[in-house]
Every structure is written in C-alpha cells, then in structure tokens.
mmCIF file of C-alpha atoms in Angstrom:
data_model
loop_
_atom_site.group_PDB
_atom_site.id
_atom_site.type_symbol
_atom_site.label_atom_id
_atom_site.label_comp_id
_atom_site.label_asym_id
_atom_site.label_seq_id
_atom_site.Cartn_x
_atom_site.Cartn_y
_atom_site.Cartn_z
ATOM 1 C CA THR J 194 -113.895 17.341 -30.316
ATOM 2 C CA LEU J 195 -111.477 14.460 -29.822
ATOM 3 C CA PRO J 196 -110.777 13.268 -26.276
ATOM 4 C CA ILE J 197 -107.541 14.661 -24.855
ATOM 5 C CA ASP J 198 -106.116 11.166 -24.339
ATOM 6 C CA LEU J 199 -106.587 10.395 -28.026
ATOM 7 C CA ILE J 200 -104.946 13.700 -29.013
ATOM 8 C CA ILE J 201 -101.920 12.876 -26.863
ATOM 9 C CA GLU J 202 -101.770 9.370 -28.325
ATOM 10 C CA ILE J 203 -101.641 10.837 -31.846
ATOM 11 C CA LEU J 204 -99.218 13.669 -31.118
ATOM 12 C CA LYS J 205 -96.645 11.599 -29.248
ATOM 13 C CA ARG J 206 -96.049 9.586 -32.421
ATOM 14 C CA LEU J 207 -95.000 12.696 -34.393
ATOM 15 C CA PRO J 208 -91.384 13.840 -34.887
ATOM 16 C CA ALA J 209 -90.052 16.458 -32.481
ATOM 17 C CA LYS J 210 -90.022 19.085 -35.243
ATOM 18 C CA ALA J 211 -93.756 18.569 -35.757
ATOM 19 C CA ILE J 212 -94.365 18.961 -32.016
ATOM 20 C CA ALA J 213 -92.702 22.390 -32.146
ATOM 21 C CA LEU J 214 -95.146 23.447 -34.872
ATOM 22 C CA CYS J 215 -98.142 22.045 -32.998
ATOM 23 C CA ARG J 216 -97.322 24.198 -29.978
ATOM 24 C CA CYS J 217 -98.203 27.226 -32.105
ATOM 25 C CA VAL J 218 -101.789 26.035 -32.674
ATOM 26 C CA SER J 219 -103.167 27.464 -29.420
ATOM 27 C CA LYS J 220 -102.270 28.275 -25.835
ATOM 28 C CA GLU J 221 -103.947 25.051 -24.741
ATOM 29 C CA TRP J 222 -101.816 22.974 -27.102
ATOM 30 C CA ASP J 223 -98.680 24.862 -26.087
ATOM 31 C CA SER J 224 -99.399 24.130 -22.427
ATOM 32 C CA LEU J 225 -100.154 20.480 -23.165
ATOM 33 C CA LEU J 226 -97.115 19.822 -25.352
ATOM 34 C CA SER J 227 -94.677 21.625 -23.053
ATOM 35 C CA SER J 228 -95.735 19.682 -19.960
ATOM 36 C CA PRO J 229 -93.359 17.163 -18.302
ATOM 37 C CA ASN J 230 -96.016 14.453 -18.601
ATOM 38 C CA PHE J 231 -96.161 14.811 -22.382
ATOM 39 C CA ALA J 232 -92.361 14.860 -22.618
ATOM 40 C CA LYS J 233 -92.316 11.570 -20.696
ATOM 41 C CA SER J 234 -94.971 9.994 -22.966
ATOM 42 C CA PHE J 235 -93.180 11.286 -26.067
ATOM 43 C CA LEU J 236 -89.865 9.766 -24.954
ATOM 44 C CA THR J 237 -91.529 6.407 -24.267
ATOM 45 C CA SER J 238 -93.039 6.417 -27.757
ATOM 46 C CA SER J 239 -89.794 7.577 -29.397
ATOM 47 C CA SER J 240 -87.899 4.737 -27.699
ATOM 48 C CA THR J 241 -89.880 2.247 -29.788
ATOM 49 C CA ARG J 242 -88.473 3.871 -32.957
ATOM 50 C CA PRO J 243 -84.678 4.006 -32.413
ATOM 51 C CA GLN J 244 -82.566 5.852 -34.961
ATOM 52 C CA LEU J 245 -78.961 6.089 -36.052
ATOM 53 C CA LEU J 246 -77.473 9.500 -35.282
ATOM 54 C CA PHE J 247 -74.595 10.854 -37.398
ATOM 55 C CA THR J 248 -72.675 13.928 -36.325
ATOM 56 C CA PHE J 249 -69.529 15.595 -37.644
ATOM 57 C CA GLU J 250 -67.815 18.962 -37.727
ATOM 58 C CA PHE J 251 -67.569 20.815 -41.057
ATOM 59 C CA LYS J 252 -66.615 24.450 -41.677
ATOM 60 C CA GLY J 253 -67.160 25.602 -38.104
ATOM 61 C CA LYS J 254 -70.407 23.712 -37.464
ATOM 62 C CA TRP J 255 -71.392 20.430 -35.861
ATOM 63 C CA HIS J 256 -73.985 18.837 -38.144
ATOM 64 C CA PHE J 257 -76.544 16.294 -36.949
ATOM 65 C CA PHE J 258 -78.387 13.775 -39.123
ATOM 66 C CA SER J 259 -80.513 10.762 -38.251
ATOM 67 C CA SER J 260 -81.861 7.793 -40.170
ATOM 68 C CA PRO J 261 -84.070 4.850 -39.204
ATOM 69 C CA GLN J 262 -82.269 2.078 -37.362
ATOM 70 C CA LEU J 263 -83.232 -0.871 -39.501
ATOM 71 C CA HIS J 264 -84.451 -4.141 -38.053
ATOM 72 C CA PHE J 265 -82.731 -7.272 -39.331
ATOM 73 C CA ASN J 266 -85.934 -8.293 -41.143
ATOM 74 C CA GLU J 267 -85.997 -5.087 -43.213
ATOM 75 C CA ASN J 268 -84.477 -5.611 -46.650
ATOM 76 C CA ILE J 269 -83.405 -2.033 -47.364
ATOM 77 C CA SER J 270 -80.064 -1.075 -48.931
ATOM 78 C CA VAL J 271 -80.385 2.735 -49.199
ATOM 79 C CA VAL J 272 -81.814 5.301 -46.761
ATOM 80 C CA ALA J 273 -82.038 9.104 -46.813
ATOM 81 C CA PRO J 274 -81.286 10.776 -43.460
ATOM 82 C CA ASP J 275 -83.095 13.716 -41.868
ATOM 83 C CA TYR J 276 -81.057 16.852 -41.210
ATOM 84 C CA HIS J 277 -81.620 18.253 -37.711
ATOM 85 C CA MET J 278 -79.273 21.137 -37.014
ATOM 86 C CA GLY J 279 -75.923 22.749 -37.638
ATOM 87 C CA VAL J 280 -74.417 24.267 -34.489
ATOM 88 C CA SER J 281 -71.898 27.050 -35.043
ATOM 89 C CA GLY J 282 -68.818 27.336 -32.873
ATOM 90 C CA ASP J 283 -65.140 26.557 -32.496
ATOM 91 C CA TRP J 284 -65.192 22.950 -31.345
ATOM 92 C CA TYR J 285 -62.875 20.368 -29.879
ATOM 93 C CA LYS J 286 -63.304 17.239 -31.962
ATOM 94 C CA GLU J 287 -62.025 14.565 -29.600
ATOM 95 C CA VAL J 288 -65.042 14.505 -27.250
ATOM 96 C CA CYS J 289 -68.428 13.489 -28.583
ATOM 97 C CA LEU J 290 -70.764 11.475 -26.347
ATOM 98 C CA SER J 291 -74.441 10.571 -26.668
ATOM 99 C CA ALA J 292 -77.082 9.443 -24.161
ATOM 100 C CA ASN J 293 -80.865 9.271 -24.407
ATOM 101 C CA GLY J 294 -81.203 11.804 -27.218
ATOM 102 C CA PHE J 295 -78.543 14.327 -26.175
ATOM 103 C CA VAL J 296 -74.966 14.853 -27.367
ATOM 104 C CA TYR J 297 -72.143 16.192 -25.194
ATOM 105 C CA LEU J 298 -69.425 18.318 -26.804
ATOM 106 C CA TYR J 299 -66.653 20.722 -25.856
ATOM 107 C CA GLU J 300 -66.511 24.217 -27.345
ATOM 108 C CA LYS J 301 -63.519 26.545 -27.442
ATOM 109 C CA GLN J 302 -64.312 29.901 -25.830
ATOM 110 C CA MET J 303 -62.111 32.840 -24.928
ATOM 111 C CA LEU J 304 -62.757 33.596 -21.242
ATOM 112 C CA LYS J 305 -60.808 36.334 -19.472
ATOM 113 C CA GLY J 306 -58.160 36.310 -22.176
ATOM 114 C CA LYS J 307 -57.646 32.544 -21.989
ATOM 115 C CA MET J 308 -58.867 29.796 -24.323
ATOM 116 C CA GLU J 309 -61.111 27.486 -22.293
ATOM 117 C CA ARG J 310 -62.921 24.179 -22.873
ATOM 118 C CA VAL J 311 -66.629 24.834 -22.259
ATOM 119 C CA PRO J 312 -68.975 21.809 -22.099
ATOM 120 C CA VAL J 313 -72.101 22.031 -24.256
ATOM 121 C CA LEU J 314 -75.177 19.800 -24.392
ATOM 122 C CA CYS J 315 -76.933 19.595 -27.781
ATOM 123 C CA ASN J 316 -80.381 18.215 -28.532
ATOM 124 C CA PRO J 317 -80.507 17.407 -32.273
ATOM 125 C CA SER J 318 -84.274 16.862 -32.155
ATOM 126 C CA THR J 319 -85.136 20.333 -30.830
ATOM 127 C CA GLY J 320 -82.120 22.270 -32.121
ATOM 128 C CA GLN J 321 -81.077 23.338 -28.632
ATOM 129 C CA LYS J 322 -77.530 24.183 -27.623
ATOM 130 C CA ILE J 323 -77.200 24.318 -23.832
ATOM 131 C CA PRO J 324 -73.919 25.720 -22.429
ATOM 132 C CA LEU J 325 -72.856 24.069 -19.173
ATOM 133 C CA PRO J 326 -70.673 25.475 -16.385
ATOM 134 C CA LYS J 327 -66.949 24.890 -16.655
ATOM 135 C CA VAL J 328 -65.330 22.488 -14.222
ATOM 136 C CA ARG J 329 -63.330 24.284 -11.542
ATOM 137 C CA ALA J 330 -60.459 21.849 -11.237
ATOM 138 C CA LYS J 331 -56.765 22.117 -10.472
ATOM 139 C CA ASN J 332 -55.765 20.315 -13.647
ATOM 140 C CA ASN J 333 -56.963 21.152 -17.161
ATOM 141 C CA GLU J 334 -56.520 17.582 -18.467
ATOM 142 C CA LEU J 335 -60.108 16.300 -18.335
ATOM 143 C CA ARG J 336 -62.082 13.153 -19.183
ATOM 144 C CA SER J 337 -65.870 13.485 -19.342
ATOM 145 C CA PHE J 338 -68.775 11.059 -19.776
ATOM 146 C CA LEU J 339 -72.521 11.613 -20.185
ATOM 147 C CA GLY J 340 -74.917 9.332 -18.306
ATOM 148 C CA TYR J 341 -78.668 9.002 -17.806
ATOM 149 C CA ASP J 342 -80.609 7.663 -14.820
ATOM 150 C CA PRO J 343 -83.893 6.152 -16.126
ATOM 151 C CA ILE J 344 -85.366 5.912 -12.600
ATOM 152 C CA GLU J 345 -85.054 9.585 -11.646
ATOM 153 C CA LYS J 346 -85.119 10.713 -15.313
ATOM 154 C CA GLN J 347 -81.900 12.673 -14.809
ATOM 155 C CA PHE J 348 -78.861 13.379 -16.944
ATOM 156 C CA LYS J 349 -75.503 13.603 -15.212
ATOM 157 C CA VAL J 350 -72.018 14.403 -16.466
ATOM 158 C CA LEU J 351 -69.054 12.679 -14.841
ATOM 159 C CA CYS J 352 -65.811 14.616 -15.215
ATOM 160 C CA MET J 353 -62.349 13.618 -14.000
ATOM 161 C CA THR J 354 -59.032 15.414 -13.948
ATOM 162 C CA VAL J 355 -55.999 13.408 -15.000
ATOM 163 C CA THR J 356 -52.620 13.723 -13.307
ATOM 164 C CA LYS J 357 -49.176 12.168 -13.747
ATOM 165 C CA TYR J 358 -47.392 10.909 -10.653
ATOM 166 C CA ARG J 359 -44.308 8.655 -10.572
ATOM 167 C CA ARG J 360 -44.811 7.568 -14.181
ATOM 168 C CA GLN J 361 -48.434 6.649 -13.492
ATOM 169 C CA ILE J 362 -51.381 8.488 -15.010
ATOM 170 C CA ASN J 363 -54.557 8.441 -12.911
ATOM 171 C CA SER J 364 -57.755 10.352 -12.332
ATOM 172 C CA ARG J 365 -57.482 12.523 -9.249
ATOM 173 C CA GLU J 366 -60.543 14.723 -8.862
ATOM 174 C CA HIS J 367 -64.028 13.453 -9.735
ATOM 175 C CA HIS J 368 -66.921 15.843 -10.344
ATOM 176 C CA VAL J 369 -70.602 15.311 -11.174
ATOM 177 C CA LEU J 370 -72.992 17.757 -12.830
ATOM 178 C CA THR J 371 -76.734 17.046 -12.453
ATOM 179 C CA LEU J 372 -78.849 18.570 -15.218
ATOM 180 C CA GLY J 373 -82.454 19.733 -14.962
ATOM 181 C CA LYS J 374 -82.442 21.103 -11.406
ATOM 182 C CA GLY J 375 -82.229 24.900 -11.408
ATOM 183 C CA ASN J 376 -78.780 26.265 -12.123
ATOM 184 C CA PRO J 377 -76.519 23.221 -12.504
ATOM 185 C CA SER J 378 -73.225 23.215 -10.626
ATOM 186 C CA TRP J 379 -70.397 20.719 -10.324
ATOM 187 C CA ARG J 380 -70.105 18.628 -7.151
ATOM 188 C CA LYS J 381 -66.999 16.793 -6.060
ATOM 189 C CA ILE J 382 -67.383 13.058 -5.335
ATOM 190 C CA GLU J 383 -65.022 10.399 -4.030
ATOM 191 C CA CYS J 384 -63.478 7.452 -5.866
ATOM 192 C CA GLU J 385 -61.105 5.234 -3.872
ATOM 193 C CA PHE J 386 -59.784 3.322 -6.886
ATOM 194 C CA PRO J 387 -57.109 5.232 -8.876
ATOM 195 C CA HIS J 388 -57.609 4.736 -12.600
ATOM 196 C CA PHE J 389 -56.906 6.406 -15.925
ATOM 197 C CA PRO J 390 -59.934 6.796 -18.241
ATOM 198 C CA GLN J 391 -58.944 6.108 -21.832
ATOM 199 C CA ASN J 392 -59.656 9.093 -24.028
ATOM 200 C CA TYR J 393 -59.818 7.236 -27.345
ATOM 201 C CA ARG J 394 -62.582 4.890 -26.147
ATOM 202 C CA LYS J 395 -65.988 6.437 -25.516
ATOM 203 C CA GLY J 396 -68.201 5.634 -22.561
ATOM 204 C CA ILE J 397 -71.601 3.977 -22.865
ATOM 205 C CA CYS J 398 -74.608 4.232 -20.537
ATOM 206 C CA ILE J 399 -76.895 1.178 -20.174
ATOM 207 C CA ASN J 400 -79.847 1.099 -17.763
ATOM 208 C CA GLY J 401 -78.405 3.802 -15.525
ATOM 209 C CA ILE J 402 -74.845 2.409 -15.406
ATOM 210 C CA LEU J 403 -72.109 4.378 -17.151
ATOM 211 C CA TYR J 404 -69.325 2.110 -18.424
ATOM 212 C CA TYR J 405 -65.965 3.326 -19.681
ATOM 213 C CA ALA J 406 -62.552 1.832 -20.404
ATOM 214 C CA ALA J 407 -59.693 2.604 -18.032
ATOM 215 C CA HIS J 408 -56.251 1.514 -16.798
ATOM 216 C CA ASN J 409 -55.037 0.809 -13.285
ATOM 217 C CA ASN J 410 -51.285 0.232 -12.978
ATOM 218 C CA PHE J 411 -51.267 -0.791 -16.659
ATOM 219 C CA ILE J 412 -54.100 -3.304 -16.092
ATOM 220 C CA ASN J 413 -57.232 -2.979 -18.243
ATOM 221 C CA VAL J 414 -60.441 -2.360 -16.303
ATOM 222 C CA ILE J 415 -64.034 -1.414 -17.064
ATOM 223 C CA ALA J 416 -65.264 1.357 -14.779
ATOM 224 C CA CYS J 417 -68.945 1.032 -13.804
ATOM 225 C CA PHE J 418 -70.441 4.292 -12.509
ATOM 226 C CA ASN J 419 -73.974 4.133 -11.088
ATOM 227 C CA VAL J 420 -75.555 7.375 -12.297
ATOM 228 C CA LYS J 421 -78.196 7.376 -9.535
ATOM 229 C CA SER J 422 -76.053 6.487 -6.505
ATOM 230 C CA GLU J 423 -72.836 8.011 -7.921
ATOM 231 C CA LYS J 424 -70.827 4.980 -6.785
ATOM 232 C CA PHE J 425 -68.011 3.233 -8.690
ATOM 233 C CA ARG J 426 -67.342 -0.445 -9.356
ATOM 234 C CA PHE J 427 -64.552 -1.920 -11.491
ATOM 235 C CA ILE J 428 -64.250 -5.054 -13.618
ATOM 236 C CA HIS J 429 -60.785 -6.415 -14.448
ATOM 237 C CA ILE J 430 -60.399 -7.772 -17.988
ATOM 238 C CA ASP J 431 -57.578 -9.363 -19.971
ATOM 239 C CA PHE J 432 -58.418 -8.031 -23.446
ATOM 240 C CA ASN J 433 -56.174 -5.710 -25.449
ATOM 241 C CA PHE J 434 -58.096 -4.467 -28.516
ATOM 242 C CA TRP J 435 -61.665 -4.029 -27.376
ATOM 243 C CA THR J 436 -64.725 -1.796 -27.563
ATOM 244 C CA LEU J 437 -67.720 -1.427 -25.243
ATOM 245 C CA ILE J 438 -71.153 -1.799 -26.854
ATOM 246 C CA ASN J 439 -74.799 -2.151 -25.838
ATOM 247 C CA TYR J 440 -75.943 -5.650 -26.771
ATOM 248 C CA LYS J 441 -79.644 -6.280 -26.128
ATOM 249 C CA GLY J 442 -79.602 -3.960 -23.120
ATOM 250 C CA LYS J 443 -76.477 -5.577 -21.642
ATOM 251 C CA LEU J 444 -72.836 -4.583 -21.614
ATOM 252 C CA GLY J 445 -70.910 -6.150 -24.469
ATOM 253 C CA VAL J 446 -67.142 -6.180 -24.962
ATOM 254 C CA LEU J 447 -66.158 -6.516 -28.604
ATOM 255 C CA VAL J 448 -62.665 -8.026 -28.790
ATOM 256 C CA ARG J 449 -60.770 -7.675 -32.060
ATOM 257 C CA ASP J 450 -57.797 -9.687 -33.239
ATOM 258 C CA TYR J 451 -55.968 -10.095 -36.542
ATOM 259 C CA SER J 452 -57.932 -13.152 -37.606
ATOM 260 C CA ASP J 453 -61.444 -13.256 -39.021
ATOM 261 C CA ASN J 454 -62.752 -14.561 -35.689
ATOM 262 C CA ASN J 455 -63.639 -11.632 -33.466
ATOM 263 C CA GLN J 456 -65.249 -12.157 -30.075
ATOM 264 C CA LEU J 457 -68.208 -10.582 -28.319
ATOM 265 C CA TRP J 458 -68.361 -11.062 -24.554
ATOM 266 C CA VAL J 459 -71.738 -10.192 -22.993
ATOM 267 C CA LEU J 460 -72.023 -9.448 -19.266
ATOM 268 C CA ASP J 461 -75.040 -11.457 -18.088
ATOM 269 C CA ASP J 462 -74.576 -10.949 -14.339
ATOM 270 C CA THR J 463 -72.731 -7.900 -13.031
ATOM 271 C CA GLU J 464 -72.549 -9.076 -9.410
ATOM 272 C CA LYS J 465 -71.268 -12.580 -10.204
ATOM 273 C CA GLY J 466 -69.155 -11.503 -13.185
ATOM 274 C CA LYS J 467 -70.836 -14.016 -15.498
ATOM 275 C CA TRP J 468 -70.073 -13.582 -19.225
ATOM 276 C CA THR J 469 -71.319 -15.224 -22.419
ATOM 277 C CA LYS J 470 -68.944 -15.533 -25.381
ATOM 278 C CA HIS J 471 -69.975 -15.169 -29.042
ATOM 279 C CA ILE J 472 -67.706 -15.660 -32.066
ATOM 280 C CA LEU J 473 -68.232 -13.091 -34.823
ATOM 281 C CA TYR J 474 -67.399 -13.888 -38.429
ATOM 282 C CA PHE J 475 -66.880 -10.870 -40.642
ATOM 283 C CA PRO J 476 -64.001 -9.703 -42.838
ATOM 284 C CA ASN J 477 -61.400 -7.585 -41.073
ATOM 285 C CA MET J 478 -60.832 -5.761 -44.356
ATOM 286 C CA ILE J 479 -64.210 -4.162 -43.656
ATOM 287 C CA PHE J 480 -63.862 -3.822 -39.913
ATOM 288 C CA TRP J 481 -60.341 -2.717 -39.055
ATOM 289 C CA ASN J 482 -60.449 0.743 -40.613
ATOM 290 C CA ILE J 483 -63.748 1.492 -38.876
ATOM 291 C CA LYS J 484 -63.834 3.657 -35.745
ATOM 292 C CA SER J 485 -67.498 3.873 -34.640
ATOM 293 C CA VAL J 486 -68.626 0.439 -33.451
ATOM 294 C CA TRP J 487 -71.811 -0.010 -31.453
ATOM 295 C CA GLY J 488 -74.564 -2.498 -30.674
ATOM 296 C CA THR J 489 -78.351 -2.400 -30.890
ATOM 297 C CA ASP J 490 -81.135 -3.523 -28.583
ATOM 298 C CA THR J 491 -82.174 -6.091 -31.213
ATOM 299 C CA GLY J 492 -78.843 -7.911 -31.118
ATOM 300 C CA GLU J 493 -76.820 -6.486 -33.994
ATOM 301 C CA VAL J 494 -73.331 -5.009 -34.072
ATOM 302 C CA VAL J 495 -73.302 -1.763 -36.066
ATOM 303 C CA TRP J 496 -70.286 0.032 -37.466
ATOM 304 C CA ALA J 497 -69.715 2.878 -39.902
ATOM 305 C CA GLN J 498 -66.869 4.556 -41.752
ATOM 306 C CA TRP J 499 -64.672 6.757 -39.609
ATOM 307 C CA CYS J 500 -64.721 9.728 -41.996
ATOM 308 C CA TRP J 501 -67.170 11.083 -44.507
ATOM 309 C CA LYS J 502 -66.670 9.787 -48.026
ATOM 310 C CA LYS J 503 -69.231 9.083 -50.702
ATOM 311 C CA PRO J 504 -70.616 6.465 -50.747
ATOM 312 C CA PHE J 505 -71.077 6.339 -46.972
ATOM 313 C CA TYR J 506 -72.011 2.925 -45.592
ATOM 314 C CA VAL J 507 -73.349 1.533 -42.327
ATOM 315 C CA TYR J 508 -72.832 -2.177 -41.650
ATOM 316 C CA TYR J 509 -75.119 -4.389 -39.575
ATOM 317 C CA TYR J 510 -73.850 -7.723 -38.259
ATOM 318 C CA ASN J 511 -76.473 -10.102 -36.867
ATOM 319 C CA VAL J 512 -74.803 -12.079 -34.078
ATOM 320 C CA GLU J 513 -77.267 -14.975 -34.113
ATOM 321 C CA ARG J 514 -77.471 -15.335 -37.912
ATOM 322 C CA LYS J 515 -73.777 -14.491 -38.426
ATOM 323 C CA SER J 516 -74.613 -12.347 -41.441
ATOM 324 C CA VAL J 517 -73.536 -8.870 -42.561
ATOM 325 C CA ARG J 518 -75.644 -6.379 -44.501
ATOM 326 C CA ARG J 519 -74.637 -2.994 -45.849
ATOM 327 C CA VAL J 520 -76.833 0.111 -45.996
ATOM 328 C CA GLU J 521 -75.857 3.249 -47.907
ATOM 329 C CA ILE J 522 -76.661 6.639 -46.373
ATOM 330 C CA GLN J 523 -77.477 9.027 -49.225
ATOM 331 C CA GLY J 524 -78.045 12.769 -49.259
ATOM 332 C CA ILE J 525 -75.870 14.150 -46.466
ATOM 333 C CA GLU J 526 -73.446 15.882 -48.825
ATOM 334 C CA GLU J 527 -76.215 17.818 -50.604
ATOM 335 C CA LYS J 528 -77.526 19.252 -47.337
ATOM 336 C CA VAL J 529 -74.222 20.609 -46.058
ATOM 337 C CA PHE J 530 -72.765 21.564 -49.465
ATOM 338 C CA MET J 531 -69.806 19.195 -49.345
ATOM 339 C CA ASP J 532 -67.818 17.960 -52.293
ATOM 340 C CA PRO J 533 -69.080 14.375 -52.726
ATOM 341 C CA ALA J 534 -65.675 13.198 -53.967
ATOM 342 C CA ALA J 535 -63.667 14.603 -51.054
ATOM 343 C CA HIS J 536 -62.747 13.109 -47.679
ATOM 344 C CA HIS J 537 -63.899 15.068 -44.658
ATOM 345 C CA GLY J 538 -63.556 14.908 -40.901
ATOM 346 C CA GLU J 539 -64.412 12.171 -38.445
ATOM 347 C CA VAL J 540 -68.021 11.001 -38.309
ATOM 348 C CA PHE J 541 -69.453 9.924 -34.960
ATOM 349 C CA THR J 542 -72.224 7.339 -35.335
ATOM 350 C CA PHE J 543 -74.600 6.471 -32.492
ATOM 351 C CA PRO J 544 -77.312 3.783 -32.648
ATOM 352 C CA ASN J 545 -80.388 3.607 -30.402
ATOM 353 C CA HIS J 546 -80.850 7.384 -30.685
ATOM 354 C CA VAL J 547 -84.221 8.670 -29.465
ATOM 355 C CA GLU J 548 -85.961 12.019 -29.689
ATOM 356 C CA ASN J 549 -86.196 13.728 -26.312
ATOM 357 C CA LEU J 550 -88.131 16.881 -25.392
ATOM 358 C CA MET J 551 -86.443 17.535 -22.042
ATOM 359 C CA PHE J 552 -84.948 20.962 -21.290
ATOM 360 C CA ARG J 553 -87.034 22.717 -23.942
ATOM 361 C CA GLN J 554 -87.108 26.489 -23.720
#
C-alpha cells in the first residue's frame, strides 16, 4: 500500500474531472478527496499549470473551454481545448467575470411575475452552477465584481447600485456577498468616494485587491477594493483608452492610441504610486478589433478575437522580447455543433485560469 502522502501527491496533479471519478473508488477516497485540506493542495498544484478559459453563450447555454496557457519558450501554433460544461439558462451577456477558477454571471429569472437579474457562480472544472441571492437594493442598475482573498481563502462579490443625480452618475449603495460561510447574504458597506464603475471594462483581482475602472466627476480613476478588509482606495489617472491587466502579479494599465506604439504602465508601489512604463510594438490592425485583453504571470500580454469565427486565434505579446506569436484554437465548433463558417456571439477569454475544488457538493 502506498503512503497516504504519496497518494495525495499523485492525485493533486490530476484534472478536476479525474478527481470526481476517483471519489467513487471507495468511502476512504471520497472522504480524502472531499476534504478542505485536499482542495487547498489541489489548488496550489493547479496554480502551477495556468490555463486560458474561453466562455461564450450559444443557443441558450454558456459554454466553457480551456486550453494550456503557453509559456513563451513553447513553440506551439495549434492547441485543442478541453470542453468543461454547457450551462442552460436565459443569460445576460454583458457581465462575465472570473477569479481563481470561478466565473460570475447573471441569469434572467421570472420571480413573482417580474423578470429579475439573478447572480450565478459557475465552476467550469466541476460543472457546478451555484445560484446566489439577489441584491435587495433600491435601484436595479447594478455593477458587480468578483474578488478573491488569498489569505482567508474567501470569494466575495462587490455589488453597487448606480444612480443619476444632477447630470452625474455615481454608485450609491455598496453591498458585499461573502461565499463559503453557511447561507450567504448581502451586507451593506460604506464608500465615502462617489464614483461610477464603468460597465464595459471588467474588473481584475490581483493578490486580494480588486481593481476596476471608474469615473469621478468625469475624471478617470482606478478603484482599489481590498477584498479582506473591504476598504476602498482610488488612483487618479490621465489615460483615455486603457485596459487593466495582471502583469507578473502586478496591476498593469494597457494604454492604446492610434499609433503602433502602445504603452503598458505597471504599478510597482501602490502606496507611493510608483509606475514603470513599457512601450509595446504590435500592429493595431491586429489589436484594435480585439475586446479581451489580459496579462499573464510570466510577463506576456494576451488577447483574443471578440467573437467566435473560424479560425480562432489567441495572440501572445512578450513585453521584454517585443515579439508577437499567434496560436490557433481548434475544435470548439465541433463540440458545440456550430457552423464553422459563421460568426457567433462574444467570446470572453481569461488567462491564468486554475482548477478549483471549493464549494463542491
């Protein structure tokens, strides 16, 4: 018989789907693999193998695929993704957020004769769809962001209502939902700085800080929400066309202009506001019609096509080498029975995706 430590060391390297099968081996294995300690070890191991996650809505389902996130030394031009799940439902397509292996969506549901926006948490690795309680707010115009606290190992959702007052649009009520502790419920928190979260720019969570783009009196700011302490900070910026990315575990601001010289500003010191500037050289003919732009922990900027069309490409730009490589994602259309020649809906692409076994039933 193998030592239990060796068994755990072997099993934590398997995909999440294989773990589900292994739980059926015996009661002992089921108890071992469903324990919080194993889930923690599995997440640590999965974090060393980051993936690209692709998700899109097609014919009433959200589909989830993943493929290896290639290192800049890997000379691969074509990859075949793994299909995880197709979640049925009537979905809102404008909200799609990812953090530490989970995806946050809004589903349309008829409640008491009224169409409501119901938040849903999906785990592509385990196939789970977890309905969350609806925000009880005075205003139905909402902005939501998903964050993760790596210290307490907790997911939290930050939700804000948006109001219009004297030609200004600001967030008014701020609510937080903590997941993983009994029956989750929304709590109201305070924010003394009026701001308007931008809906067309997604938030990003890095090392327990949730960053999102916002306005204050028509001034661009980056909101910094500490997921653990639930406190806000704000950074004033002068950029117009910009995107927040994770660059080597730091906040990066990708600034786009109409020349071939795009800029990447990396926040080296949050307290002192110290930034490092990088010039990026890649053709705007590739970049400007792209919607999903992200960064990787290894120092690459990643972007993908905004809608599904064959061939479907992912582009990697190495900031230090100033080189672009293109990788084709093959096989998605066969698995969801799409017409390869047709255009389909928006594709959300997330790098640094990990498999997470939290909240398993």
